[in-house]
GROMACS .gro file of C-alpha atoms in nm:
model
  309
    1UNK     CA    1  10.963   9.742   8.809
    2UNK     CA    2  11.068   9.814   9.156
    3UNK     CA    3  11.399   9.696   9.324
    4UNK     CA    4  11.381   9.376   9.434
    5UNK     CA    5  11.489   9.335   9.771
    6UNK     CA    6  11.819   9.155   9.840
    7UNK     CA    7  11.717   8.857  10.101
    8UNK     CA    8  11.304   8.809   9.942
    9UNK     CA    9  11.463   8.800   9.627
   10UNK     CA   10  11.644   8.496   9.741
   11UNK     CA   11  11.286   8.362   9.874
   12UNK     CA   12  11.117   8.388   9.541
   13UNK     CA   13  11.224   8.236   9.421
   14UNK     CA   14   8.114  10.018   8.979
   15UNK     CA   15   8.140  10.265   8.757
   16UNK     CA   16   8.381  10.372   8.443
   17UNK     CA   17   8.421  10.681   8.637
   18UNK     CA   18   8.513  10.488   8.922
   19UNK     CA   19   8.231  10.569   9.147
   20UNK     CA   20   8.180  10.816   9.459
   21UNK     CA   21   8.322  10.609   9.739
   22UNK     CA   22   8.667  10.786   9.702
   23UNK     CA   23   8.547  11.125   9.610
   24UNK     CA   24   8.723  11.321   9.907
   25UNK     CA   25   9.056  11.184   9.818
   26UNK     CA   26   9.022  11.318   9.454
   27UNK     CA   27   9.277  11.636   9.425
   28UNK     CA   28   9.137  11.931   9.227
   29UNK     CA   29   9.273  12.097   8.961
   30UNK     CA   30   9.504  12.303   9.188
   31UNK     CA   31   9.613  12.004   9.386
   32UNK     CA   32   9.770  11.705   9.198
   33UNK     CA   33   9.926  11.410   9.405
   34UNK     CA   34  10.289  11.408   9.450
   35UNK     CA   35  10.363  11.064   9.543
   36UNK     CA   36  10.722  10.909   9.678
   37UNK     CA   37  10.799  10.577   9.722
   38UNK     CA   38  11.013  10.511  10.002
   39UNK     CA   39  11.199  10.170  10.025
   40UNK     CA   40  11.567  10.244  10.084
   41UNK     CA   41  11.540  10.327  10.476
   42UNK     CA   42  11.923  10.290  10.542
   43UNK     CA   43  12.200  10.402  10.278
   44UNK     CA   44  12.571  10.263  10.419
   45UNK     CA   45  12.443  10.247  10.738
   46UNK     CA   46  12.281  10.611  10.764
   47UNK     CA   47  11.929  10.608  10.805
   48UNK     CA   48  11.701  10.808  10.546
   49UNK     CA   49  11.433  11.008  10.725
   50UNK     CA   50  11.146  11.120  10.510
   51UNK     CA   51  11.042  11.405  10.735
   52UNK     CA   52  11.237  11.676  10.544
   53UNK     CA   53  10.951  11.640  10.286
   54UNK     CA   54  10.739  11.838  10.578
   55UNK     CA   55  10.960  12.004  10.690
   56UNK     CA   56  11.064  12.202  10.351
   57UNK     CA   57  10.721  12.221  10.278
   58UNK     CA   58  10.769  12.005   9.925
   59UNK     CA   59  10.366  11.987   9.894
   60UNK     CA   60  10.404  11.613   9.924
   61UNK     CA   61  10.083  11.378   9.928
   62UNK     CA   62  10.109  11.074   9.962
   63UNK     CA   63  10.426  10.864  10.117
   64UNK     CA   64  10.435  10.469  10.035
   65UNK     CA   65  10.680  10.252  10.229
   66UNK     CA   66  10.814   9.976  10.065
   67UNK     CA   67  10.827   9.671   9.992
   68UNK     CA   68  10.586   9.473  10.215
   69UNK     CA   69  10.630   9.080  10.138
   70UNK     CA   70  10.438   8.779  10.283
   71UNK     CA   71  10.600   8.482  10.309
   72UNK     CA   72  10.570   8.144  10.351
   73UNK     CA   73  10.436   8.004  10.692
   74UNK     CA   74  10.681   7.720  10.663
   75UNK     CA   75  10.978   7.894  10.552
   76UNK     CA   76  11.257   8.033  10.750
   77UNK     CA   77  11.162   8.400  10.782
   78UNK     CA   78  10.879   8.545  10.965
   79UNK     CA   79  10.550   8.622  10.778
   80UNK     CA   80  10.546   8.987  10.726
   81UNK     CA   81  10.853   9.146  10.604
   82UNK     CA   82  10.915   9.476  10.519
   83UNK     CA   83  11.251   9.446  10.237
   84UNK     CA   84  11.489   9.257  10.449
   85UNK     CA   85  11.322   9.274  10.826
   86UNK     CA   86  11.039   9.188  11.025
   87UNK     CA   87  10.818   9.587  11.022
   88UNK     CA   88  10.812   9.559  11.407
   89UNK     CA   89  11.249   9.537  11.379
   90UNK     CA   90  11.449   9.745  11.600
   91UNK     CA   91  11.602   9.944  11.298
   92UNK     CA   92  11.252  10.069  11.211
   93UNK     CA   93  11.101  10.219  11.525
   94UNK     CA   94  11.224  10.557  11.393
   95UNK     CA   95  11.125  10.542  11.065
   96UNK     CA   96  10.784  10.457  11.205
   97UNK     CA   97  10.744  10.760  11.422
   98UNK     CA   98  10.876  10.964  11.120
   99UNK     CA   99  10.559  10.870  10.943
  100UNK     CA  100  10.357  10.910  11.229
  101UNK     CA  101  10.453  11.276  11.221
  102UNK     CA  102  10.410  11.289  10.880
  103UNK     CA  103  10.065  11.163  10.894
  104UNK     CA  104  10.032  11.454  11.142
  105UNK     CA  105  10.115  11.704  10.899
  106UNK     CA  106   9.878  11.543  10.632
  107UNK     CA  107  10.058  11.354  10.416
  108UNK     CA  108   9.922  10.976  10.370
  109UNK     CA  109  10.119  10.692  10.449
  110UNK     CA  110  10.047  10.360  10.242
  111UNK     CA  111  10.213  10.058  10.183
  112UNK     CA  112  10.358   9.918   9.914
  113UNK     CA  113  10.303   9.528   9.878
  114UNK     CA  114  10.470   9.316   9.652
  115UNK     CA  115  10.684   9.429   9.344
  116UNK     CA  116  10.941   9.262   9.177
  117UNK     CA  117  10.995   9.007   9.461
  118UNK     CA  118  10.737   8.735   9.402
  119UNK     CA  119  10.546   8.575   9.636
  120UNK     CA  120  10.257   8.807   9.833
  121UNK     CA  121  10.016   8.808   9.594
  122UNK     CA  122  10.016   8.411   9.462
  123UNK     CA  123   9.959   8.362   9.825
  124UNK     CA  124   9.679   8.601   9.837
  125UNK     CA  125   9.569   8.488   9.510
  126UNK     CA  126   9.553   8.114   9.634
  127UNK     CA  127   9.549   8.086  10.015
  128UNK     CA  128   9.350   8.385  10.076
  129UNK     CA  129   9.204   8.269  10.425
  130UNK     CA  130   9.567   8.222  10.538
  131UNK     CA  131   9.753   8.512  10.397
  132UNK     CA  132   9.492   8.822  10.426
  133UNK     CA  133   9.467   8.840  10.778
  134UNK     CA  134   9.855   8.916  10.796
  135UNK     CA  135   9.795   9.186  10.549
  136UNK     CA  136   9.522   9.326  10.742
  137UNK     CA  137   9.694   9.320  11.069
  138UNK     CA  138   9.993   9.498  10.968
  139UNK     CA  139   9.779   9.779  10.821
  140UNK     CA  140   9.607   9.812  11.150
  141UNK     CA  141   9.897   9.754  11.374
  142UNK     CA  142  10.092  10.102  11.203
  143UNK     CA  143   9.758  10.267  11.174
  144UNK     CA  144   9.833  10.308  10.789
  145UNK     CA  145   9.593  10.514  10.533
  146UNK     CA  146   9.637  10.239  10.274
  147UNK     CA  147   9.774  10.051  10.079
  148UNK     CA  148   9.966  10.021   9.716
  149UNK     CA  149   9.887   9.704   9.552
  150UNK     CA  150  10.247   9.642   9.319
  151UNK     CA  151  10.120   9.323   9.151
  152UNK     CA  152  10.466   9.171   8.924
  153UNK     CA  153  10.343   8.835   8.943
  154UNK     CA  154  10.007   8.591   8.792
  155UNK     CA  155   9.714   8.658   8.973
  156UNK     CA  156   9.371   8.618   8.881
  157UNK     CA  157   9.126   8.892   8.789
  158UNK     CA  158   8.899   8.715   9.072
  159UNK     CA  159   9.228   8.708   9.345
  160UNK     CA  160   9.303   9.113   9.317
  161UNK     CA  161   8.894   9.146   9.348
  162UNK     CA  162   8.902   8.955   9.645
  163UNK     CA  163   9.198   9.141   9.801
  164UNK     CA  164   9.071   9.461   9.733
  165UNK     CA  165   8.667   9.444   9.842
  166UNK     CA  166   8.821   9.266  10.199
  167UNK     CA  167   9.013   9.566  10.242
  168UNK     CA  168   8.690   9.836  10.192
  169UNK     CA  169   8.523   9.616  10.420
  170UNK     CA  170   8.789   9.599  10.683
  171UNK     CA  171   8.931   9.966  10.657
  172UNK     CA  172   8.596  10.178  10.528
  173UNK     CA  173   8.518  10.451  10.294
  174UNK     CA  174   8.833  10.660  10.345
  175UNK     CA  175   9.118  10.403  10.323
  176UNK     CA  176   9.312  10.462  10.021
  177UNK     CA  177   9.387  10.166   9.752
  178UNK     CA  178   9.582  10.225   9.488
  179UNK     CA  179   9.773   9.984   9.215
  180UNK     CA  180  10.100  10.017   9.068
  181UNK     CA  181  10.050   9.858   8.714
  182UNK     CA  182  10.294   9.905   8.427
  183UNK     CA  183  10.181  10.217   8.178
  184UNK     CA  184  10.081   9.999   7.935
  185UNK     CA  185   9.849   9.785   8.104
  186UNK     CA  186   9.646  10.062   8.118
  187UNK     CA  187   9.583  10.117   7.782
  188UNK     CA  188   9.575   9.740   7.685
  189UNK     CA  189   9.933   9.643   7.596
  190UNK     CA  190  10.167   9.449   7.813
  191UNK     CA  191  10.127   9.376   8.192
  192UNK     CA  192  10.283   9.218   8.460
  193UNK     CA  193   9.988   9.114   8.691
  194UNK     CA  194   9.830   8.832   8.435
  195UNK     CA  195   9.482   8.991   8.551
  196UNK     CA  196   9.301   9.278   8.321
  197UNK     CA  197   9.309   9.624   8.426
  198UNK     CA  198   9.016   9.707   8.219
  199UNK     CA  199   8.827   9.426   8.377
  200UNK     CA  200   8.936   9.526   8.739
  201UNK     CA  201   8.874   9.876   8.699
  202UNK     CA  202   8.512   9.757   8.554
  203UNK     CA  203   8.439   9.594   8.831
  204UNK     CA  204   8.629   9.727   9.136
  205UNK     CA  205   8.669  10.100   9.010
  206UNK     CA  206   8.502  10.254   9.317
  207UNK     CA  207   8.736  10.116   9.487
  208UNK     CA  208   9.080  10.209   9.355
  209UNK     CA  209   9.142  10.570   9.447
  210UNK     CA  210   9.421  10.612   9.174
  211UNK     CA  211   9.668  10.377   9.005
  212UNK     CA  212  10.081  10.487   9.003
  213UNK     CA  213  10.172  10.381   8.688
  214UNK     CA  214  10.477  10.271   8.599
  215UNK     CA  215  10.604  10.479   8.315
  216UNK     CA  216  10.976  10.361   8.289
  217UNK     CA  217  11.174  10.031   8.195
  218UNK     CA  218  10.994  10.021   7.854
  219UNK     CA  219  10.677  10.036   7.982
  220UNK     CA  220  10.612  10.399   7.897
  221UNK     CA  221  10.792  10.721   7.909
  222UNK     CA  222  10.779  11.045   8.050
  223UNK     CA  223  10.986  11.252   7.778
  224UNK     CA  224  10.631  11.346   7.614
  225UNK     CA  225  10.260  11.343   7.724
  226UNK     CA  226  10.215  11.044   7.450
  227UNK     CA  227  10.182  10.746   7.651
  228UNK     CA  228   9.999  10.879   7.919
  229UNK     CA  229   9.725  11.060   7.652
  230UNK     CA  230   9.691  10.710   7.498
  231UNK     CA  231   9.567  10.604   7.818
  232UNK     CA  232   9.294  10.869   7.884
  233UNK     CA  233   9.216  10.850   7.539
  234UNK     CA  234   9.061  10.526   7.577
  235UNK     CA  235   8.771  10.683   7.814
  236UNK     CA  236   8.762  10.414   8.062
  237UNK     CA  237   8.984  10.508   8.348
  238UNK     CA  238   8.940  10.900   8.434
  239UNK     CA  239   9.275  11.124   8.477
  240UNK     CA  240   9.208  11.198   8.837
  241UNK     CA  241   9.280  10.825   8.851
  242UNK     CA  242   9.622  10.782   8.637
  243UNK     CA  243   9.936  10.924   8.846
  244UNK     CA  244  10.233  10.921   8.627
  245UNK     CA  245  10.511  10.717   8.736
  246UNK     CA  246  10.877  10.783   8.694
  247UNK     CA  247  11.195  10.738   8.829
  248UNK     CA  248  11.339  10.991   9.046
  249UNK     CA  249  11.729  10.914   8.923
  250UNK     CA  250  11.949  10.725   8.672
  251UNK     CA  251  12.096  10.497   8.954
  252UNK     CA  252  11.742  10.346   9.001
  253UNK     CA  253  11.714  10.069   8.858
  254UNK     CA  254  11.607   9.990   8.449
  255UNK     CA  255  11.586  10.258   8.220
  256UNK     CA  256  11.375  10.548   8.109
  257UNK     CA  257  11.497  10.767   8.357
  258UNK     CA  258  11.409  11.174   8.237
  259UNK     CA  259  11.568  11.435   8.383
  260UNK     CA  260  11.396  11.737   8.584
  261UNK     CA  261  11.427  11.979   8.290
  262UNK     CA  262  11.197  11.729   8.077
  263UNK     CA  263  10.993  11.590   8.344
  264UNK     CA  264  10.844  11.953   8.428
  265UNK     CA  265  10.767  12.006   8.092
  266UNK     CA  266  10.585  11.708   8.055
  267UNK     CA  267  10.399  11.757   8.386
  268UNK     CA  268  10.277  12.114   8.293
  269UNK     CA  269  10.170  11.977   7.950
  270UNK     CA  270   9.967  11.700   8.110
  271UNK     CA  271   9.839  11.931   8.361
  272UNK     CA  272   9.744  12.173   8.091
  273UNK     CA  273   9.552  11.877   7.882
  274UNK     CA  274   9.377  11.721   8.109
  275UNK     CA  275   9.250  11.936   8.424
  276UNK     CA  276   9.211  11.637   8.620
  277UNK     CA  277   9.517  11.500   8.598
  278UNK     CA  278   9.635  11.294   8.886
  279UNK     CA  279   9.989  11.417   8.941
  280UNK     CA  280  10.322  11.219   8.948
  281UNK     CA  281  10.469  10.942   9.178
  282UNK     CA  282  10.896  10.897   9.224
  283UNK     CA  283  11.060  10.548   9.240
  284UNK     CA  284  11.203  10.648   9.471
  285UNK     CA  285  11.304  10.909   9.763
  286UNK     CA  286  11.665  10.825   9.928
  287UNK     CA  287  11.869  10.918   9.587
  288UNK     CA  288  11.588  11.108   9.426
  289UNK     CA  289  11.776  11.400   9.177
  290UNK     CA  290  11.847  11.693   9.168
  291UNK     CA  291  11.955  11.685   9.557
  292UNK     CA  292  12.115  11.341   9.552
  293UNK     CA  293  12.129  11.183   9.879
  294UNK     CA  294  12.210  11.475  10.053
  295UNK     CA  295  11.892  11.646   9.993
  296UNK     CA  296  11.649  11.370   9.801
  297UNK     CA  297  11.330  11.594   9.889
  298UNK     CA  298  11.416  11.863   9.659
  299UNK     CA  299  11.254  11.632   9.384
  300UNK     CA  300  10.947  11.654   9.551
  301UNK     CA  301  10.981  12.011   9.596
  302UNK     CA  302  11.059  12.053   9.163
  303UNK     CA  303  10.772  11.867   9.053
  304UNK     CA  304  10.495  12.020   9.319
  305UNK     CA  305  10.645  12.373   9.192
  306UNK     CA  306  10.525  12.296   8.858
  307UNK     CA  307  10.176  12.116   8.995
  308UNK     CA  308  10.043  12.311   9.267
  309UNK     CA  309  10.054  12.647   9.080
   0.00000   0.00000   0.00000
């Protein structure tokens, strides 16, 4: 479950193989996605760039800034935040020409919307007309490659269709939308998005270039290839789909953190099983272990040394 952000938090309160659309975006067996999340922007007033992920050449996909919220027209706060701040903020103009340059070097930059702040997606779900267009704006606005769909709240199985065939038509072929489930709602066990992930992936499976899967806080683990086999095992969703999920140090938030040492293992084993395999996302980059704050990309850097081989 990702951090909730301080001030939102107070708000809150069609194929099996998943088609052709998103063929280009599919890594081959030599190139697995290494995904970071990157929400904390500012750590005691220092601001966290992400461009050392470039420049140390960490083989780094695909970046995801986070958390995008929409929020009530009538409330207090301005429609689009990103955590604790309008996007268009002062405090964010660099960070937004840090992914620019990123983007430059050919790493993706989505957007994360939603996660454990509630909210974005009951208003997508249920005021679609009003809430989309601010969605859509703010992806064109930062000229962003896609987006990451964190759905912890109800939402119907029709709502997250709806989203998600508006975007294709808006952004094309080659935008990149991806969903951040919990492990197990892959494989038919608990979920926190109230829709089916079987039924979306039915249905909208062309369209969902990969899901980040949250294998931590009990739903899954990464100490062993088990959960993540008991997904592929089913034969719905394809590896090149499933990106492991994990979190990237002890201080982040829940539980099942695993440690480098273990996390390589596992990531060569699932490598080695499945040839497709997706590769492996970090919750998330300002802290990320072993380099600590003072060098987060180094996680990056571990896991790609184990995946790109």
């Amino acid at each position: 479950m990702k951090r909730r952000s301080v001030l939102l938090a107070a708000l809150a309160a069609t194929a099996a193989s998943g088609g052709t659309a998103m063929a280009a975006r599919n890594p081959s067996a030599s190139d697995k996605r290494v995904v970071v999340y990157y929400q904390t922007q500012y750590t005691n007033g220092t601001y966290v760039s992400p461009l050392a992920l470039t420049e140390r050449n960490t083989g780094v996909t695909d970046v995801l800034v986070a958390a995008v919220h929409l929020n009530d027209l009538n409330g207090p706060y301005a429609p689009v935040h990103l955590n604790d701040d309008p996007p268009h903020s002062a405090k964010y103009d660099r960070m937004w020409r840090d992914l620019k340059t990123l983007r430059g070097k050919g790493v993706h930059v989505l957007a994360m919307v939603g996660g454990a702040a509630p909210g974005s997606f009951t208003r997508l779900d249920n005021e679609f007309d009003t809430y989309y267009p601010l969605l859509r704006d703010f992806i064109r606005q930062y000229d962003l490659d896609g987006v990451d769909l964190d759905v912890e709240e109800e939402m119907s199985l029709a709502g997250i269709e709806r989203v998600i065939g508006a975007l294709r038509a808006d952004f094309g072929a080659d935008f990149l939308i991806t969903l951040a489930p919990v492990g197990s709602a892959l494989k038919g066990g608990g979920n926190l998005s109230g829709f089916d992930y079987d039924d979306l992936y039915r249905s909208r499976g062309a369209d969902i270039a990969w899901f980040n899967a949250q294998f931590y806080n009990g739903w899954g683990r990464m100490n062993s290839t088990a959960d993540y086999d008991a997904i592929i095992a089913r034969g719905l969703i394809p590896a090149s789909k499933v990106v492991a999920g994990t979190l990237t140090s002890p201080a982040n938030g829940g539980s099942g953190y695993v440690g480098m040492t273990t996390l390589k293992s596992t990531l060569r084993a699932l490598a080695a099983k499945h040839r497709a395999f997706g590769g492996v996302a970090g919750w998330e980059y300002f802290n990320s272990a072993p380099g600590g704050t003072a060098a987060p990309w180094k996680w990056a850097a571990e896991v790609s040394s184990v995946l790109k081989r």
